[in-house]
Short mmCIF file of C-alpha atoms in Angstrom, two decimals:
data_model
loop_
_atom_site.label_atom_id
_atom_site.label_comp_id
_atom_site.label_asym_id
_atom_site.label_seq_id
_atom_site.Cartn_x
_atom_site.Cartn_y
_atom_site.Cartn_z
CA MET A 1 -0.10 -0.07 0.01
CA PRO A 2 1.35 3.42 -1.22
CA ARG A 3 2.87 5.31 2.33
CA TYR A 4 3.03 8.70 0.90
CA LEU A 5 0.96 8.70 -2.53
CA ASN A 6 -2.52 8.77 -0.61
CA SER A 7 -1.44 12.18 0.79
CA LEU A 8 -1.39 14.04 -2.36
CA PRO A 9 -4.17 15.87 -4.04
CA GLY A 10 -6.41 14.22 -6.71
CA PRO A 11 -5.83 16.75 -9.36
CA LEU A 12 -2.49 16.69 -8.88
CA LEU A 13 -2.03 12.95 -9.73
CA ASP A 14 -4.21 14.04 -12.32
CA ASP A 15 -1.65 16.44 -14.27
CA LEU A 16 1.15 13.55 -13.43
CA VAL A 17 -1.03 11.25 -15.59
CA GLU A 18 -1.70 13.41 -18.12
CA GLY A 19 2.18 14.19 -18.29
CA ASP A 20 1.80 17.62 -17.07
CA TRP A 21 3.80 18.19 -14.05
CA LEU A 22 7.38 20.15 -14.10
CA PRO A 23 9.65 19.58 -11.34
CA ILE A 24 11.87 22.55 -10.38
CA ILE A 25 14.46 21.01 -8.43
CA GLY A 26 16.37 23.14 -5.97
CA ALA A 27 19.52 23.09 -3.85
CA GLY A 28 17.52 21.17 -1.46
CA PHE A 29 17.14 18.61 -2.74
CA SER A 30 20.81 18.14 -3.67
CA ARG A 31 21.64 17.16 0.33
CA ASN A 32 20.20 13.43 -0.76
CA ALA A 33 23.50 13.13 -2.42
CA GLU A 34 25.97 10.82 -1.09
CA TYR A 35 29.55 10.78 -0.28
CA GLN A 36 32.40 9.18 1.39
CA ASN A 37 34.05 11.80 3.74
CA GLY A 38 32.96 15.47 4.81
CA GLU A 39 30.04 17.68 5.14
CA VAL A 40 26.76 17.16 3.20
CA PRO A 41 26.36 19.56 -0.21
CA ALA A 42 25.53 23.16 1.06
CA ASP A 43 22.23 24.95 0.70
CA TRP A 44 21.81 28.16 -0.21
CA SER A 45 21.94 29.61 3.47
CA GLU A 46 24.98 27.55 3.90
CA LEU A 47 26.52 28.53 0.91
CA GLY A 48 26.51 31.83 1.93
CA LYS A 49 27.32 31.52 5.87
CA LYS A 50 30.46 29.61 4.84
CA LEU A 51 31.66 32.27 1.77
CA GLY A 52 30.83 35.12 4.44
CA GLN A 53 32.84 34.29 7.01
CA LYS A 54 35.95 34.16 4.69
CA VAL A 55 35.32 38.15 3.68
CA ASP A 56 36.46 40.28 6.14
CA GLY A 57 34.13 42.48 7.67
CA ALA A 58 31.05 40.74 6.66
CA PRO A 59 28.12 40.72 8.96
CA ALA A 60 27.54 37.40 10.38
CA ASP A 61 23.80 37.53 9.66
CA ALA A 62 23.62 39.17 6.38
CA PRO A 63 21.57 37.34 4.03
CA PRO A 64 23.69 34.49 1.82
CA ILE A 65 22.90 36.57 -1.66
CA GLU A 66 24.98 39.63 -0.29
CA SER A 67 27.70 37.24 1.41
CA ILE A 68 28.38 35.67 -2.00
CA SER A 69 28.57 38.56 -3.80
CA ALA A 70 30.91 40.27 -1.30
CA TYR A 71 33.20 36.89 -1.79
CA GLU A 72 33.27 37.66 -5.44
CA GLN A 73 34.41 41.47 -4.83
CA ALA A 74 36.82 40.16 -2.39
CA PHE A 75 38.59 37.38 -4.43
CA GLY A 76 37.14 37.25 -8.02
CA ARG A 77 34.66 35.33 -10.08
CA VAL A 78 37.03 32.25 -10.64
CA ALA A 79 37.61 31.68 -6.92
CA LEU A 80 33.87 32.09 -6.16
CA ILE A 81 33.28 29.59 -8.50
CA ASP A 82 35.53 27.30 -7.31
CA ALA A 83 34.86 28.06 -3.86
CA VAL A 84 30.85 27.16 -4.46
CA GLY A 85 32.00 24.11 -6.54
CA THR A 86 33.61 22.64 -3.13
CA LEU A 87 30.77 23.59 -0.86
CA ILE A 88 28.43 21.85 -2.81
CA ARG A 89 30.40 18.77 -3.31
CA ALA A 90 29.96 18.83 -6.83
CA HIS A 91 33.03 17.07 -7.96
CA HIS A 92 32.72 14.23 -5.05
CA ALA A 93 29.03 13.53 -4.86
CA HIS A 94 27.02 11.50 -6.48
CA PRO A 95 23.27 10.56 -7.03
CA GLY A 96 21.60 9.27 -3.72
CA GLU A 97 18.49 6.99 -3.59
CA ALA A 98 15.87 9.85 -4.12
CA HIS A 99 17.95 10.93 -7.40
CA LEU A 100 17.88 7.62 -8.94
CA ALA A 101 13.94 7.07 -7.61
CA PHE A 102 13.38 10.80 -9.10
CA ALA A 103 15.04 10.25 -13.00
CA ARG A 104 13.06 6.52 -12.61
CA VAL A 105 10.00 9.19 -13.45
CA GLY A 106 8.99 9.28 -16.70
CA PHE A 107 9.14 13.45 -16.89
CA THR A 108 10.19 14.90 -20.43
CA ASN A 109 11.27 18.32 -18.63
CA VAL A 110 12.98 19.30 -15.64
CA LEU A 111 14.12 22.29 -14.36
CA THR A 112 16.89 23.12 -12.17
CA THR A 113 18.39 25.91 -10.41
CA ASN A 114 21.30 23.63 -9.01
CA PHE A 115 25.45 23.96 -9.90
CA ASP A 116 25.89 20.58 -9.84
CA PHE A 117 25.50 17.35 -12.05
CA LEU A 118 23.46 14.83 -9.75
CA LEU A 119 20.57 14.80 -11.80
CA GLU A 120 22.64 14.07 -15.26
CA LYS A 121 24.73 11.73 -13.29
CA ALA A 122 21.64 9.78 -12.00
CA TYR A 123 19.77 9.52 -15.32
CA ASP A 124 23.29 7.95 -16.87
CA GLN A 125 23.46 5.63 -13.60
CA ILE A 126 19.61 4.06 -15.03
CA LEU A 127 20.72 4.31 -18.31
CA LYS A 128 18.45 6.81 -19.87
CA SER A 129 20.77 9.53 -20.83
CA CYS A 130 19.25 13.04 -20.49
CA LEU A 131 19.68 16.51 -22.36
CA PRO A 132 20.99 18.96 -20.12
CA ILE A 133 20.10 22.98 -21.79
CA ILE A 134 22.33 25.58 -20.55
CA ASP A 135 21.63 27.96 -23.32
CA GLU A 136 18.95 29.41 -25.06
CA THR A 137 20.35 28.32 -28.15
CA GLN A 138 19.56 24.83 -27.40
CA LEU A 139 15.79 25.15 -26.41
CA SER A 140 15.14 24.54 -30.11
CA ALA A 141 17.41 21.27 -30.62
CA PRO A 142 15.23 17.95 -31.10
CA ASN A 143 15.91 15.86 -27.70
CA ARG A 144 17.42 12.53 -28.83
CA THR A 145 18.06 11.02 -25.53
CA SER A 146 15.91 8.39 -23.71
CA GLY A 147 15.74 11.09 -20.75
CA PRO A 148 14.10 14.18 -19.96
CA ARG A 149 15.42 17.69 -21.21
CA VAL A 150 17.05 19.15 -18.05
CA ILE A 151 17.09 22.83 -18.28
CA LYS A 152 19.59 24.01 -16.14
CA PHE A 153 18.30 27.81 -16.25
CA HIS A 154 20.87 29.25 -13.39
CA GLY A 155 23.99 27.64 -15.52
CA ASP A 156 26.44 25.18 -13.73
CA LEU A 157 29.52 24.32 -12.98
CA HIS A 158 30.70 23.92 -16.62
CA HIS A 159 29.30 26.90 -17.78
CA PRO A 160 30.74 29.61 -14.73
CA SER A 161 29.96 32.58 -16.78
CA ARG A 162 26.12 31.40 -16.98
CA MET A 163 25.78 30.75 -13.74
CA VAL A 164 23.67 32.96 -11.55
CA LEU A 165 24.93 33.57 -8.01
CA THR A 166 25.21 37.18 -6.63
CA GLU A 167 23.12 39.83 -6.85
CA ASP A 168 24.54 41.60 -10.02
CA ASP A 169 23.56 38.02 -11.83
CA TYR A 170 19.75 37.79 -10.38
CA ASP A 171 19.48 41.55 -11.49
CA ARG A 172 20.67 40.83 -15.34
CA PHE A 173 18.76 37.26 -15.51
CA LEU A 174 15.87 38.68 -17.53
CA SER A 175 17.66 41.10 -19.61
CA GLU A 176 20.23 39.02 -20.69
CA HIS A 177 18.05 35.44 -21.23
CA PRO A 178 14.94 36.61 -22.34
CA LEU A 179 14.01 33.80 -24.47
CA LEU A 180 15.04 31.25 -21.34
CA ALA A 181 12.70 33.33 -19.16
CA THR A 182 10.29 33.35 -22.15
CA SER A 183 10.20 29.87 -22.33
CA ILE A 184 9.91 28.87 -19.02
CA SER A 185 7.28 30.85 -18.47
CA ALA A 186 5.64 29.09 -21.76
CA MET A 187 5.86 25.71 -20.23
CA MET A 188 3.97 27.13 -17.13
CA VAL A 189 0.96 27.76 -18.96
CA ASP A 190 0.09 24.36 -19.86
CA HIS A 191 2.16 22.35 -16.85
CA THR A 192 1.82 22.16 -13.18
CA GLY A 193 4.77 23.13 -11.26
CA VAL A 194 6.10 21.40 -9.07
CA LEU A 195 8.68 23.10 -6.84
CA ILE A 196 11.51 20.17 -4.96
CA GLY A 197 13.91 21.34 -2.58
CA TYR A 198 13.09 24.84 -2.27
CA SER A 199 12.81 27.43 0.58
CA LEU A 200 11.16 30.87 0.53
CA ASP A 201 14.45 32.01 1.60
CA ASP A 202 16.32 31.52 -1.71
CA PRO A 203 16.67 33.82 -4.06
CA ASP A 204 15.91 31.41 -6.70
CA THR A 205 12.20 30.94 -5.76
CA ARG A 206 11.66 34.33 -5.30
CA GLN A 207 13.08 35.11 -8.75
CA LEU A 208 11.08 32.30 -10.07
CA LEU A 209 7.52 33.42 -8.36
CA THR A 210 8.25 37.26 -9.79
CA LEU A 211 9.05 35.90 -13.17
CA LEU A 212 5.56 33.95 -13.25
CA LYS A 213 3.60 37.06 -11.47
CA LEU A 214 5.42 39.36 -14.47
CA ARG A 215 4.61 37.19 -17.12
CA LEU A 216 1.48 35.38 -16.48
CA GLY A 217 -0.39 36.82 -13.82
CA SER A 218 -3.81 35.44 -13.15
CA MET A 219 -3.05 33.08 -16.26
CA LYS A 220 -0.25 31.04 -14.61
CA ARG A 221 -1.41 27.07 -13.38
CA PRO A 222 -1.26 26.39 -9.53
CA LEU A 223 2.52 26.13 -8.47
CA TRP A 224 2.95 23.39 -5.73
CA THR A 225 5.75 22.27 -3.44
CA ILE A 226 6.61 18.87 -1.70
CA GLN A 227 7.65 19.34 2.28
CA PHE A 228 8.40 16.80 5.00
CA ASP A 229 6.84 17.82 8.46
CA ALA A 230 6.91 21.52 7.13
CA GLN A 231 6.06 23.87 10.24
CA PRO A 232 2.83 25.68 10.37
CA HIS A 233 4.53 29.07 9.31
CA THR A 234 6.34 27.51 6.25
CA VAL A 235 3.20 26.42 5.25
CA ALA A 236 1.44 29.58 5.39
CA ARG A 237 4.56 31.88 3.72
CA PHE A 238 4.39 29.36 0.71
CA GLU A 239 0.58 29.91 0.53
CA ARG A 240 0.83 33.40 0.70
CA ARG A 241 3.31 33.76 -2.40
CA GLY A 242 0.60 31.26 -4.28
CA VAL A 243 2.15 27.96 -4.01
CA LYS A 244 -0.02 25.30 -3.13
CA VAL A 245 2.10 22.78 -0.11
CA VAL A 246 1.88 19.27 -0.09
CA ASN A 247 3.14 18.61 3.42
CA LEU A 248 3.87 14.98 4.12
CA LYS A 249 4.52 13.14 7.66
CA LEU A 250 7.59 11.37 7.92
CA ALA A 251 7.28 7.55 8.07
CA PRO A 252 8.51 6.91 11.42
CA GLY A 253 12.56 5.66 10.51
CA HIS A 254 12.52 7.24 7.23
CA THR A 255 15.06 10.22 6.30
CA ARG A 256 13.99 12.58 4.26
CA SER A 257 15.87 11.16 1.64
CA GLU A 258 14.56 7.53 2.02
CA ALA A 259 11.23 9.28 2.19
CA PHE A 260 11.95 11.12 -1.42
CA ALA A 261 12.75 8.28 -2.90
CA LEU A 262 9.63 6.14 -1.67
CA LEU A 263 7.61 8.62 -2.79
CA PHE A 264 8.97 9.09 -6.21
CA ASP A 265 8.78 5.03 -6.52
CA GLU A 266 5.26 4.90 -5.75
CA LEU A 267 4.67 8.34 -8.02
CA ALA A 268 6.62 6.18 -10.86
CA GLU A 269 3.94 3.06 -10.47
CA TYR A 270 1.08 4.91 -10.27
CA TRP A 271 1.65 6.52 -13.80
CA LYS A 272 2.55 3.24 -15.20
CA SER A 273 -1.14 1.87 -13.86
CA LYS A 274 -3.02 4.44 -14.83
CA LEU A 275 -1.39 5.86 -18.07
CA PHE A 276 -3.38 3.33 -20.14
CA GLU A 277 -6.67 4.27 -19.11
CA ILE A 278 -6.29 7.20 -21.00
CA SER A 279 -4.07 5.60 -23.83
CA VAL A 280 -5.70 4.75 -27.31
CA SER A 281 -3.90 2.03 -29.54
CA SER A 282 -4.99 1.68 -33.77
CA ASP A 283 -4.70 -2.11 -32.81
CA ASP A 284 -7.80 -4.05 -31.50
CA ARG A 285 -5.98 -6.36 -29.65
CA VAL A 286 -3.45 -4.41 -28.25
CA ALA A 287 -6.18 -1.86 -26.94
CA ALA A 288 -7.86 -5.10 -25.11
CA ASP A 289 -4.93 -6.12 -23.25
CA LEU A 290 -3.89 -2.62 -22.26
CA ARG A 291 -7.64 -2.78 -20.50
CA LEU A 292 -6.32 -6.02 -18.06
CA PRO A 293 -5.24 -5.66 -15.06
CA GLY A 294 -1.26 -5.31 -15.31
CA ASP A 295 -0.28 -8.84 -14.39
CA ASP A 296 -2.95 -10.15 -16.57
CA ALA A 297 -1.59 -8.63 -20.08
CA ARG A 298 0.36 -11.33 -21.38
CA ARG A 299 -0.28 -11.30 -25.11
CA LEU A 300 2.11 -8.33 -25.86
CA CYS A 301 5.20 -9.11 -27.59
CA TYR A 302 6.94 -4.97 -26.93
CA PHE A 303 9.20 -4.43 -30.13
CA ALA A 304 11.56 -1.52 -28.98
CA ILE A 305 13.08 -0.83 -32.84
CA PRO A 306 13.71 2.35 -34.56
CA PRO A 307 10.96 3.52 -37.08
CA ARG A 308 12.76 3.24 -40.15
CA LEU A 309 12.27 -0.57 -39.11
CA VAL A 310 8.53 -0.47 -38.09
CA GLY A 311 7.84 -1.91 -41.77
CA TRP A 312 10.14 -4.62 -42.47
CA TYR A 313 9.44 -6.03 -38.74
CA ARG A 314 5.52 -5.67 -39.88
CA ASP A 315 6.40 -7.75 -42.91
CA ASN A 316 8.63 -10.40 -41.55
CA VAL A 317 8.77 -10.80 -37.85
CA PHE A 318 4.88 -9.76 -36.63
CA PRO A 319 3.44 -12.79 -38.18
CA GLU A 320 6.06 -14.86 -36.14
CA ALA A 321 4.79 -13.35 -33.00
CA GLU A 322 1.18 -13.83 -34.05
CA ALA A 323 1.74 -17.60 -35.08
CA PHE A 324 2.42 -17.85 -31.45
CA GLY A 325 -0.39 -16.28 -30.02
CA LEU A 326 1.05 -12.80 -29.20
CA VAL A 327 0.13 -9.40 -30.30
CA PRO A 328 2.98 -7.03 -31.41
CA VAL A 329 3.19 -3.58 -30.78
CA VAL A 330 5.33 -0.68 -30.75
CA GLN A 331 5.39 2.71 -28.61
CA ARG A 332 4.07 4.94 -31.57
CA GLU A 333 1.06 2.94 -31.98
CA VAL A 334 -0.06 3.68 -28.38
CA PHE A 335 -1.13 7.21 -28.13
CA SER A 336 -1.11 9.07 -25.33
CA ALA A 337 -0.53 12.53 -24.02
CA PRO A 338 2.51 14.48 -25.16
CA GLY A 339 4.24 14.30 -21.94
CA THR A 340 3.84 11.05 -21.43
CA ALA A 341 6.19 9.08 -23.59
CA PRO A 342 8.99 7.66 -21.36
CA THR A 343 6.48 6.54 -19.16
CA LYS A 344 4.39 4.64 -22.00
CA VAL A 345 7.64 2.78 -23.36
CA ASP A 346 8.16 1.94 -19.38
CA ALA A 347 4.67 0.81 -18.77
CA LEU A 348 4.68 -1.26 -22.46
CA VAL A 349 8.01 -3.23 -21.55
CA GLU A 350 6.57 -4.13 -18.32
CA ARG A 351 2.85 -5.30 -19.60
CA SER A 352 4.54 -7.29 -22.37
CA LEU A 353 5.20 -11.09 -22.34
CA ILE A 354 8.49 -10.91 -24.08
CA VAL A 355 10.56 -7.65 -25.72
CA ILE A 356 12.56 -7.65 -29.07
CA ALA A 357 15.03 -5.05 -29.26
CA GLU A 358 17.05 -3.43 -31.62
CA LEU A 359 20.79 -2.29 -30.91
CA ASP A 360 21.40 0.93 -32.91
CA ALA A 361 20.92 3.75 -30.76
CA ASP A 362 21.18 5.25 -26.92
CA TYR A 363 16.98 4.94 -26.70
CA GLU A 364 16.73 1.06 -27.71
CA SER A 365 19.63 0.39 -25.46
CA TYR A 366 18.11 1.34 -22.51
CA GLU A 367 14.73 -0.31 -23.35
CA ALA A 368 16.32 -3.02 -23.80
CA SER A 369 18.23 -2.57 -20.23
CA PHE A 370 14.99 -1.80 -18.57
CA ALA A 371 13.75 -4.87 -20.19
CA LEU A 372 16.31 -7.17 -19.13
CA ALA A 373 16.15 -5.89 -15.28
CA THR A 374 12.26 -6.25 -15.19
CA LYS A 375 11.47 -9.57 -17.45
CA GLY A 376 15.01 -11.42 -17.20
CA ALA A 377 17.17 -12.64 -20.22
CA ARG A 378 15.11 -15.39 -21.04
CA ASN A 379 12.16 -12.82 -22.29
CA VAL A 380 14.59 -10.57 -24.15
CA LEU A 381 15.67 -10.85 -27.61
CA LEU A 382 18.66 -8.07 -28.78
CA VAL A 383 19.05 -7.96 -32.48
CA ARG A 384 21.98 -6.18 -34.11
CA ASP A 385 22.41 -5.03 -37.96
CA ASP A 386 24.84 -7.53 -39.00
CA ARG A 387 26.23 -5.40 -41.96
CA GLU A 388 29.57 -4.22 -39.76
CA LEU A 389 29.44 -7.47 -38.06
CA LYS A 390 29.11 -10.37 -40.70
CA GLY A 391 31.45 -12.92 -40.03
CA ARG A 392 32.33 -11.77 -36.71
CA MET A 393 29.76 -13.11 -34.45
CA GLU A 394 31.46 -14.44 -31.31
CA ARG A 395 33.77 -10.91 -31.20
CA ALA A 396 30.44 -8.78 -31.57
CA ARG A 397 28.34 -10.63 -28.73
CA SER A 398 31.39 -9.20 -26.52
CA LEU A 399 30.44 -5.77 -27.68
CA SER A 400 27.20 -5.27 -26.32
CA VAL A 401 26.16 -1.45 -26.11
CA ARG A 402 25.75 -2.56 -21.89
CA PRO A 403 27.52 -4.71 -20.03
CA SER A 404 24.35 -6.13 -18.96
CA LEU A 405 22.91 -6.95 -22.53
CA SER A 406 25.25 -10.09 -22.84
CA GLU A 407 22.95 -11.91 -20.90
CA ALA A 408 20.02 -12.23 -23.59
CA THR A 409 20.06 -14.28 -26.83
CA LEU A 410 21.47 -11.89 -29.52
CA LEU A 411 20.96 -12.47 -32.64
CA TYR A 412 21.92 -10.59 -36.12
CA ARG A 413 19.03 -8.78 -38.60
CA PRO A 414 20.51 -9.20 -42.35
CA SER A 415 20.33 -5.52 -44.17
CA LEU A 416 16.65 -4.52 -45.51
CA ASP A 417 17.21 -5.57 -49.13
CA GLY A 418 19.03 -8.59 -47.82
CA ASP A 419 16.94 -12.34 -47.25
CA PRO A 420 15.49 -12.44 -44.19
CA ALA A 421 14.62 -15.86 -44.38
CA GLY A 422 17.22 -17.37 -41.69
CA PHE A 423 16.73 -14.48 -39.39
CA VAL A 424 12.90 -15.31 -39.44
CA ASP A 425 13.88 -19.04 -38.58
CA GLU A 426 15.92 -17.80 -35.65
CA ILE A 427 13.09 -15.90 -34.73
CA ARG A 428 10.70 -18.44 -35.04
CA ARG A 429 13.21 -21.51 -32.82
CA TRP A 430 13.78 -18.54 -29.88
CA LEU A 431 10.04 -18.00 -29.66
CA THR A 432 9.39 -21.95 -29.46
CA ASP A 433 11.40 -21.95 -26.75
CA VAL A 434 10.35 -18.99 -24.68
CA VAL A 435 6.70 -18.29 -25.30
CA PRO A 436 5.01 -22.01 -24.34
CA ALA A 437 6.92 -22.13 -21.13
CA ALA A 438 5.89 -18.35 -20.22
CA GLU A 439 2.24 -18.18 -21.37
CA SER A 440 -0.62 -20.27 -19.32
CA HIS A 441 -3.60 -17.94 -18.62
CA ARG A 442 -6.15 -20.28 -19.11
CA ASP A 443 -7.85 -19.46 -15.77
CA GLU A 444 -7.77 -15.79 -15.93
CA PRO A 445 -11.33 -15.19 -17.00
CA ALA A 446 -12.38 -17.27 -14.17
CA ARG A 447 -10.49 -15.91 -11.90
CA LEU A 448 -10.97 -12.06 -12.66
CA LEU A 449 -14.70 -13.03 -12.79
CA ALA A 450 -14.58 -14.18 -9.29
CA SER A 451 -12.71 -11.18 -7.76
CA ARG A 452 -15.03 -9.19 -9.79
CA HIS A 453 -13.23 -7.29 -12.16
CA PHE A 454 -16.25 -7.76 -14.75
CA GLY A 455 -14.77 -5.94 -17.96
CA PRO A 456 -11.35 -7.07 -17.57
CA ALA A 457 -12.56 -11.09 -17.29
CA LEU A 458 -14.80 -10.33 -20.62
CA ILE A 459 -11.51 -8.73 -22.30
CA SER A 460 -9.64 -12.13 -21.37
CA ALA A 461 -12.10 -14.21 -22.52
CA VAL A 462 -12.24 -13.10 -25.80
CA SER A 463 -8.53 -12.41 -26.10
CA LEU A 464 -7.82 -16.30 -25.50
CA LEU A 465 -10.63 -17.17 -27.75
CA GLU A 466 -8.28 -14.81 -29.98
CA VAL A 467 -5.49 -16.45 -29.50
CA ALA A 468 -6.68 -20.31 -29.64
CA LEU A 469 -8.34 -19.57 -33.00
CA GLY A 470 -5.48 -17.82 -34.36
CA ARG A 471 -3.13 -20.93 -33.41
CA ALA A 472 -5.90 -23.17 -34.76
CA PHE A 473 -5.84 -21.28 -38.14
CA VAL A 474 -3.57 -19.05 -39.27
CA GLY A 475 -0.66 -20.18 -41.40
CA LYS A 476 -2.05 -23.58 -41.67
CA GLY A 477 -3.62 -22.87 -45.28
CA GLU A 478 -6.80 -21.84 -43.48
CA ASP A 479 -7.21 -18.56 -43.39
CA PRO A 480 -5.39 -15.20 -44.11
CA ALA A 481 -2.00 -14.48 -42.37
CA ARG A 482 -4.03 -11.83 -40.48
CA PRO A 483 -7.49 -12.34 -40.05
CA ASN A 484 -9.89 -10.22 -37.76
CA LEU A 485 -11.67 -11.95 -34.94
CA ARG A 486 -14.86 -11.68 -36.59
CA ASN A 487 -13.42 -13.56 -39.67
CA LEU A 488 -11.60 -16.07 -37.16
CA VAL A 489 -15.04 -16.75 -35.30
CA LYS A 490 -17.06 -16.88 -38.43
CA HIS A 491 -14.35 -19.44 -40.08
CA ALA A 492 -14.82 -21.89 -36.68
CA ARG A 493 -18.42 -21.72 -37.32
CA ARG A 494 -17.80 -23.30 -40.99
CA ALA A 495 -14.92 -25.48 -39.36
CA GLY A 496 -17.56 -26.75 -36.19
CA LEU A 497 -15.34 -25.48 -33.33
CA ILE A 498 -18.48 -23.32 -32.93
CA GLU A 499 -21.04 -25.92 -33.18
CA SER A 500 -24.43 -23.96 -33.57
CA ASP A 501 -25.62 -20.37 -34.76
CA GLU A 502 -27.12 -19.81 -31.03
CA GLU A 503 -23.68 -20.54 -29.68
CA LEU A 504 -22.23 -18.21 -32.84
CA HIS A 505 -24.81 -15.43 -31.63
CA ARG A 506 -23.48 -15.74 -27.86
CA ILE A 507 -19.57 -15.28 -28.90
CA GLU A 508 -20.46 -12.37 -31.10
CA GLN A 509 -22.76 -10.39 -28.21
CA ALA A 510 -19.49 -11.05 -25.89
CA ILE A 511 -17.17 -9.86 -28.52
CA THR A 512 -19.19 -6.68 -29.15
CA LYS A 513 -19.75 -6.16 -25.56
CA ARG A 514 -15.91 -6.50 -25.05
CA ASN A 515 -15.12 -3.76 -27.97
CA GLU A 516 -17.68 -1.32 -26.14
CA ALA A 517 -15.57 -1.87 -22.86
CA VAL A 518 -12.07 -1.54 -24.38
CA HIS A 519 -13.10 1.50 -26.77
CA ARG A 520 -15.59 3.27 -24.85
CA VAL A 521 -15.07 2.39 -21.39
CA ALA A 522 -18.94 0.81 -21.14
CA ILE A 523 -19.83 -1.08 -18.04
CA VAL A 524 -20.04 -4.85 -18.13
CA THR A 525 -22.07 -6.23 -15.79
CA SER A 526 -21.62 -9.53 -13.83
CA GLN A 527 -24.06 -11.36 -16.25
CA GLN A 528 -22.99 -10.12 -19.07
CA ALA A 529 -19.42 -11.32 -18.52
CA ARG A 530 -20.36 -14.52 -16.86
CA ALA A 531 -22.45 -15.30 -20.43
CA GLY A 532 -19.93 -14.53 -22.75
CA ILE A 533 -17.54 -16.48 -20.70
CA GLU A 534 -19.71 -19.44 -20.48
CA ALA A 535 -19.86 -19.00 -24.20
CA ILE A 536 -16.28 -18.72 -24.98
CA MET A 537 -14.27 -20.96 -23.09
CA PRO A 538 -15.68 -24.21 -24.63
CA VAL A 539 -14.59 -23.11 -28.06
CA VAL A 540 -10.94 -22.53 -26.52
CA GLN A 541 -10.66 -26.07 -25.17
CA ARG A 542 -11.91 -27.03 -29.00
CA ALA A 543 -9.47 -24.71 -31.34
CA ASP A 544 -6.72 -26.34 -28.11
CA ARG A 545 -7.71 -29.87 -29.66
CA TRP A 546 -7.52 -28.80 -33.38
#
C-alpha cells in the first residue's frame, strides 16, 4: 500500500498521469546525494554563511546573496566558482536513492537552478541519458536521448559565465536571457510546476515566483511544493506567495532521502498503472490487452525498434509473433498525451510478455536494459544489424552496448534489402523456446470474474479466444495470415469449432460487449461477463485440441 502517494491531492495526481508535471529542482534536493567523507552538500543558506566567513568585515547575519556577492568582490569570479563547487560537493558527491528514484519517473522536462551534475549522473546511472539545456540557443534542439531535457536555467559549473550567483547576476538574468525566461513562462502555462528542494528564503524561489507573476499574472497554473514535516508558519508563507503545499509526514524511521525515494517510486508506479486508462491504440488487440490488470496482459510482444524498421518487422517478424498467439506492439502505435512518452515505454515493457529490441541507438539500448531488469534475460531478444558484424559473431557478442545486455540472446538482422529467411527462422526457434514456457492463462477469466473485475474478465476471455483460433487456423492454409477476430469466429463456425448458430450469436455478443468496454469504457455487468465466458471457453478448449 502506498505510504506517501495517498497524501497527494487528486488533481495533482491527475496532472501527473496526463504528463503535465513540470518538476523544479532546488538546492535542498542535492542534500540527498551520497558522498564518502566530509559535510553534506551546502544549501543556499549554508553557502552564504560559509563564504561570508571568509570575507573580512562581512556581517555574520547578512543574507546569503550579499555574502556571496561580497566574496566575489573580494576574491574574484574564478575563486567564487571554485569555492561554490567545493561547498556543494559537485566534484565528489554521487546521486543518492532519491535522485535515482526521481530519474525513474518519466518526466519529459525538468527545470533546475542547481549547479551540480547529480541529475545528469542519476539519469546516466539508470541508462537514461538526458539532454542538459544551458543556453537558450539549445531550446529548439530536438531531444534524441531516452531521458528528459534538464533545463539548468541558472547555469552550472561547466559554464561558469552562465551561473546566477550574485546580486548582479540576478539583476541581469531577465535582460540577458529573455528567451529562456519566456520559454520557462510558456511551460508554466500548460504545465503544473512542482517545487522540490526549495525554501522561500532562496533567491531562486523568489526570482521564479516573480518571473511567473510578471509574465503570466493570473493566467499561471497552480504552483505546488512538496515538503516533509513543514512547520505551520512555513506552509503559511508558501501559500501567501501563491504556492500550494503538499506537506507529507515522515514515516517513523525514514530519513528525508528515504522518504523522497519512496515517494518517487510510488509516483512512477502510479503513473504507469493509470496511463493506459487514457491511452488508445490503432490495434484492437493491443487496446484490449492494455485494459487488463497489469499482471494479466500477457499477449503483448513489445518491439523496441527504430521507426525506420517498423515496416520491415511488420512484414517479416510480426506474423511469427502472431502465430504464437502474441500481439506485436510498438510504442508509436499507442497514443497518449505528449508528456507521457517515457512512462509509456516503461509501462509497455513491463506489460509485455517478451521484448525484442534493436541495439542501434541509445533509446533502444535503454529499453533493452530496462527489459532485462524487469523481465529477465529469457524473455528478451536482442537484435543487431549484421552489416558491420557479419563473420565476427562471437567477437560481436562481447560488443553489446551495455555489459548487462550480454545475458540475453543476441541475433543478427540482415540488411533491409537482404534475404530475411534465416533471421526469421531464428526468431521462430527463439519463440518456440520462450513462449510455451511463459504463457499459461486459461484460468484468468474465471479468476477475474471471481474477483469482480467483470470488464477485464470478459476482455481476457475474448483475448484467449483470439489466440486459440489464431493458433488453430493462421498459417495453416486455413485463413489469411492476419485475419480479424470476427473472421476467425466465422471460420470457426464453418469448421465446426463453434457448434451452432446460437453459440455463434452468444460469442458475437460477447465480442461486441468487449469492444464497447475497450473503446467506450462501457460497464460490463456480472451477468454479461459470465455469459460471455461460458460461451467462449468451450470453443477455446476445442481449438486447443484442433
